Amino acid sequence: MEKKIAVIFPGVGYHVDKPLLYYSRKLADQYGYEIVCADYGKLPSGIKGDMKKMYAAYEQALANVTENMSALDFSSYDHVLFISKSIGTAVAASYDAKYGIGAGHIYYTPVEASFQAIGTEGIVFHGTGDDWAKTEVISAECEKRGLPLYLTEHANHSMETGNVLRDLEILKTIMEKTDQYIKEFSSR
């Protein structure tokens, strides 16, 4: 039987029990993935728009994840999946690049700086109303890497619009794409 592991990398204010990560975690579990949630420790607050604070938060998160996951032998798994949100996309991509894991990636609302580490494997979700990242930058970076990008008009950094029923439709569409990616990645 194949061994599979999925690591969930939350955002700063977007923890693993918020909708995108909660449901994608359940999907990974359905496909037989062992689930591990990355722990960043206490990160600085008020990082939005402050590149210095954001970078400090990223560095601290990466250091904590590196320490907390040091006992995991990723080479013993047939499939490694990283599911990440916001600043977690930078942490997941950097960790993968640093240790050459070759993980599959699901990137929910990456911040622009994440593309310093994001490679060519995975899928990306972004809302055009996201005030943490410019749509043009996300689009250009995804195009450069050949990454599928799923844009949602007017959705914010949480992939929500403020209209609850519309937000549930958006979530369903995102989870369908997530499910499709996990299914395809798991059969490689």
mmCIF file of C-alpha atoms in Angstrom:
data_model
loop_
_atom_site.group_PDB
_atom_site.id
_atom_site.type_symbol
_atom_site.label_atom_id
_atom_site.label_comp_id
_atom_site.label_asym_id
_atom_site.label_seq_id
_atom_site.Cartn_x
_atom_site.Cartn_y
_atom_site.Cartn_z
ATOM 1 C CA MET A 1 0.000 0.000 0.000
ATOM 2 C CA GLU A 2 1.237 3.472 -0.891
ATOM 3 C CA LYS A 3 2.297 5.802 1.900
ATOM 4 C CA LYS A 4 0.994 9.347 1.494
ATOM 5 C CA ILE A 5 1.353 12.439 3.631
ATOM 6 C CA ALA A 6 -0.241 15.883 3.352
ATOM 7 C CA VAL A 7 1.176 18.835 5.269
ATOM 8 C CA ILE A 8 -1.109 21.795 5.874
ATOM 9 C CA PHE A 9 0.618 25.203 6.007
ATOM 10 C CA PRO A 10 -1.814 27.817 7.388
ATOM 11 C CA GLY A 11 -1.734 31.570 6.949
ATOM 12 C CA VAL A 12 -1.034 33.978 9.797
ATOM 13 C CA GLY A 13 -4.698 34.600 10.620
ATOM 14 C CA TYR A 14 -6.047 31.733 8.543
ATOM 15 C CA HIS A 15 -5.746 28.616 10.692
ATOM 16 C CA VAL A 16 -6.260 24.995 9.630
ATOM 17 C CA ASP A 17 -9.932 24.949 10.663
ATOM 18 C CA LYS A 18 -10.958 27.765 8.312
ATOM 19 C CA PRO A 19 -12.899 26.622 5.204
ATOM 20 C CA LEU A 20 -10.188 26.294 2.519
ATOM 21 C CA LEU A 21 -7.821 24.318 4.730
ATOM 22 C CA TYR A 22 -10.524 22.402 6.607
ATOM 23 C CA TYR A 23 -12.122 20.997 3.455
ATOM 24 C CA SER A 24 -8.891 20.412 1.526
ATOM 25 C CA ARG A 25 -7.597 18.518 4.566
ATOM 26 C CA LYS A 26 -10.731 16.343 4.505
ATOM 27 C CA LEU A 27 -10.213 15.696 0.777
ATOM 28 C CA ALA A 28 -6.595 14.627 1.332
ATOM 29 C CA ASP A 29 -7.780 12.342 4.135
ATOM 30 C CA GLN A 30 -10.338 10.777 1.766
ATOM 31 C CA TYR A 31 -7.460 9.885 -0.572
ATOM 32 C CA GLY A 32 -5.622 8.144 2.253
ATOM 33 C CA TYR A 33 -3.143 10.869 3.139
ATOM 34 C CA GLU A 34 -1.745 11.034 6.658
ATOM 35 C CA ILE A 35 -2.380 14.642 7.757
ATOM 36 C CA VAL A 36 0.190 16.853 9.489
ATOM 37 C CA CYS A 37 -0.509 20.491 10.344
ATOM 38 C CA ALA A 38 2.520 22.784 10.325
ATOM 39 C CA ASP A 39 2.996 24.812 13.500
ATOM 40 C CA TYR A 40 4.638 28.222 13.222
ATOM 41 C CA GLY A 41 4.593 29.156 16.893
ATOM 42 C CA LYS A 42 3.499 32.705 17.783
ATOM 43 C CA LEU A 43 4.074 35.015 14.828
ATOM 44 C CA PRO A 44 4.213 38.816 14.893
ATOM 45 C CA SER A 45 0.926 40.599 14.212
ATOM 46 C CA GLY A 46 0.277 43.589 11.968
ATOM 47 C CA ILE A 47 2.412 42.273 9.118
ATOM 48 C CA LYS A 48 0.153 43.341 6.253
ATOM 49 C CA GLY A 49 1.895 45.923 4.107
ATOM 50 C CA ASP A 50 5.080 45.726 6.214
ATOM 51 C CA MET A 51 7.608 43.741 4.171
ATOM 52 C CA LYS A 52 10.131 43.633 7.012
ATOM 53 C CA LYS A 53 7.585 42.170 9.466
ATOM 54 C CA MET A 54 6.232 39.808 6.808
ATOM 55 C CA TYR A 55 9.714 38.481 6.058
ATOM 56 C CA ALA A 56 10.432 38.086 9.787
ATOM 57 C CA ALA A 57 7.174 36.130 10.189
ATOM 58 C CA TYR A 58 8.077 33.952 7.196
ATOM 59 C CA GLU A 59 11.582 33.248 8.545
ATOM 60 C CA GLN A 60 10.242 32.373 11.991
ATOM 61 C CA ALA A 61 7.519 30.135 10.511
ATOM 62 C CA LEU A 62 10.058 28.337 8.291
ATOM 63 C CA ALA A 63 12.454 27.823 11.229
ATOM 64 C CA ASN A 64 9.656 26.386 13.411
ATOM 65 C CA VAL A 65 8.401 24.120 10.627
ATOM 66 C CA THR A 66 11.945 22.899 9.912
ATOM 67 C CA GLU A 67 12.434 22.051 13.575
ATOM 68 C CA ASN A 68 8.970 20.499 14.088
ATOM 69 C CA MET A 69 9.129 18.368 10.941
ATOM 70 C CA SER A 70 12.750 17.236 11.305
ATOM 71 C CA ALA A 71 11.635 13.786 12.475
ATOM 72 C CA LEU A 72 9.533 13.227 9.343
ATOM 73 C CA ASP A 73 11.231 11.117 6.681
ATOM 74 C CA PHE A 74 9.552 12.398 3.539
ATOM 75 C CA SER A 75 11.568 9.976 1.394
ATOM 76 C CA SER A 76 9.636 7.098 2.971
ATOM 77 C CA TYR A 77 6.399 8.377 1.382
ATOM 78 C CA ASP A 78 5.211 7.630 -2.143
ATOM 79 C CA HIS A 79 3.290 10.921 -2.319
ATOM 80 C CA VAL A 80 3.916 14.154 -0.425
ATOM 81 C CA LEU A 81 1.312 16.894 -0.752
ATOM 82 C CA PHE A 82 1.698 20.429 0.610
ATOM 83 C CA ILE A 83 -1.517 22.425 1.022
ATOM 84 C CA SER A 84 -0.809 26.047 1.884
ATOM 85 C CA LYS A 85 -2.474 29.407 2.437
ATOM 86 C CA SER A 86 -1.081 32.952 2.188
ATOM 87 C CA ILE A 87 2.319 33.209 3.946
ATOM 88 C CA GLY A 88 2.153 29.413 4.275
ATOM 89 C CA THR A 89 2.649 29.201 0.497
ATOM 90 C CA ALA A 90 6.093 30.782 0.924
ATOM 91 C CA VAL A 91 6.925 28.447 3.816
ATOM 92 C CA ALA A 92 5.746 25.330 1.934
ATOM 93 C CA ALA A 93 7.561 26.229 -1.293
ATOM 94 C CA SER A 94 10.781 27.144 0.547
ATOM 95 C CA TYR A 95 10.737 23.991 2.666
ATOM 96 C CA ASP A 96 10.180 21.833 -0.428
ATOM 97 C CA ALA A 97 12.968 23.580 -2.363
ATOM 98 C CA LYS A 98 15.401 23.454 0.572
ATOM 99 C CA TYR A 99 14.947 19.721 1.167
ATOM 100 C CA GLY A 100 14.209 18.616 -2.413
ATOM 101 C CA ILE A 101 11.018 16.840 -1.413
ATOM 102 C CA GLY A 102 9.242 17.105 -4.772
ATOM 103 C CA ALA A 103 5.858 17.665 -3.160
ATOM 104 C CA GLY A 104 2.630 18.358 -4.969
ATOM 105 C CA HIS A 105 1.361 21.837 -4.092
ATOM 106 C CA ILE A 106 -2.014 23.434 -3.625
ATOM 107 C CA TYR A 107 -1.431 27.162 -3.159
ATOM 108 C CA TYR A 108 -4.362 29.144 -1.763
ATOM 109 C CA THR A 109 -3.922 32.920 -2.165
ATOM 110 C CA PRO A 110 -0.126 33.114 -2.301
ATOM 111 C CA VAL A 111 1.539 36.382 -1.372
ATOM 112 C CA GLU A 112 3.740 37.840 -4.112
ATOM 113 C CA ALA A 113 6.974 37.044 -2.232
ATOM 114 C CA SER A 114 6.058 33.335 -2.291
ATOM 115 C CA PHE A 115 7.081 33.223 -5.941
ATOM 116 C CA GLN A 116 10.724 33.581 -4.894
ATOM 117 C CA ALA A 117 10.419 29.896 -3.910
ATOM 118 C CA ILE A 118 7.413 28.514 -5.818
ATOM 119 C CA GLY A 119 8.458 26.053 -8.499
ATOM 120 C CA THR A 120 6.590 24.502 -11.403
ATOM 121 C CA GLU A 121 4.467 21.881 -9.591
ATOM 122 C CA GLY A 122 1.001 22.597 -8.271
ATOM 123 C CA ILE A 123 -2.094 24.726 -8.692
ATOM 124 C CA VAL A 124 -2.799 28.275 -7.533
ATOM 125 C CA PHE A 125 -5.992 29.985 -6.356
ATOM 126 C CA HIS A 126 -6.307 33.778 -6.211
ATOM 127 C CA GLY A 127 -9.144 36.264 -5.846
ATOM 128 C CA THR A 128 -9.058 39.479 -7.875
ATOM 129 C CA GLY A 129 -10.137 41.403 -4.756
ATOM 130 C CA ASP A 130 -7.183 40.111 -2.735
ATOM 131 C CA ASP A 131 -5.447 43.143 -1.243
ATOM 132 C CA TRP A 132 -2.400 41.103 -0.155
ATOM 133 C CA ALA A 133 -1.308 40.366 -3.733
ATOM 134 C CA LYS A 134 -1.806 41.987 -7.143
ATOM 135 C CA THR A 135 -3.620 39.820 -9.682
ATOM 136 C CA GLU A 136 -1.243 40.902 -12.495
ATOM 137 C CA VAL A 137 1.769 39.731 -10.475
ATOM 138 C CA ILE A 138 0.182 36.390 -9.536
ATOM 139 C CA SER A 139 -0.929 35.814 -13.152
ATOM 140 C CA ALA A 140 2.503 36.636 -14.591
ATOM 141 C CA GLU A 141 4.358 34.456 -12.064
ATOM 142 C CA CYS A 142 2.033 31.491 -12.666
ATOM 143 C CA GLU A 143 2.372 31.897 -16.428
ATOM 144 C CA LYS A 144 6.187 31.943 -16.138
ATOM 145 C CA ARG A 145 6.089 28.603 -14.298
ATOM 146 C CA GLY A 146 3.282 26.991 -16.275
ATOM 147 C CA LEU A 147 1.168 26.712 -13.114
ATOM 148 C CA PRO A 148 -2.606 26.442 -13.486
ATOM 149 C CA LEU A 149 -4.162 29.558 -11.928
ATOM 150 C CA TYR A 150 -7.789 29.678 -10.850
ATOM 151 C CA LEU A 151 -8.957 33.275 -10.540
ATOM 152 C CA THR A 152 -12.142 34.211 -8.717
ATOM 153 C CA GLU A 153 -13.558 37.630 -9.538
ATOM 154 C CA HIS A 154 -13.939 39.996 -6.560
ATOM 155 C CA ALA A 155 -12.858 37.365 -3.997
ATOM 156 C CA ASN A 156 -10.673 38.620 -1.162
ATOM 157 C CA HIS A 157 -7.651 37.025 0.552
ATOM 158 C CA SER A 158 -9.961 34.411 2.126
ATOM 159 C CA MET A 159 -11.521 33.707 -1.299
ATOM 160 C CA GLU A 160 -14.762 35.284 -0.110
ATOM 161 C CA THR A 161 -16.931 38.107 -1.463
ATOM 162 C CA GLY A 162 -19.176 38.900 1.509
ATOM 163 C CA ASN A 163 -22.183 37.193 -0.109
ATOM 164 C CA VAL A 164 -22.498 33.929 1.858
ATOM 165 C CA LEU A 165 -24.246 31.888 -0.831
ATOM 166 C CA ARG A 166 -21.788 33.089 -3.495
ATOM 167 C CA ASP A 167 -18.910 32.265 -1.119
ATOM 168 C CA LEU A 168 -20.217 28.712 -0.707
ATOM 169 C CA GLU A 169 -20.355 28.349 -4.513
ATOM 170 C CA ILE A 170 -16.774 29.624 -4.718
ATOM 171 C CA LEU A 171 -15.673 27.191 -2.011
ATOM 172 C CA LYS A 172 -17.365 24.298 -3.821
ATOM 173 C CA THR A 173 -15.637 25.194 -7.115
ATOM 174 C CA ILE A 174 -12.260 25.495 -5.370
ATOM 175 C CA MET A 175 -12.736 22.129 -3.637
ATOM 176 C CA GLU A 176 -13.694 20.481 -6.948
ATOM 177 C CA LYS A 177 -10.437 21.750 -8.505
ATOM 178 C CA THR A 178 -8.531 20.726 -5.359
ATOM 179 C CA ASP A 179 -10.081 17.249 -5.482
ATOM 180 C CA GLN A 180 -9.152 16.890 -9.153
ATOM 181 C CA TYR A 181 -5.541 17.909 -8.440
ATOM 182 C CA ILE A 182 -5.205 15.523 -5.480
ATOM 183 C CA LYS A 183 -6.697 12.668 -7.519
ATOM 184 C CA GLU A 184 -4.316 13.273 -10.448
ATOM 185 C CA PHE A 185 -1.274 13.848 -8.220
ATOM 186 C CA SER A 186 -2.018 10.682 -6.221
ATOM 187 C CA SER A 187 -2.101 8.529 -9.365
ATOM 188 C CA ARG A 188 1.357 9.584 -10.593
#
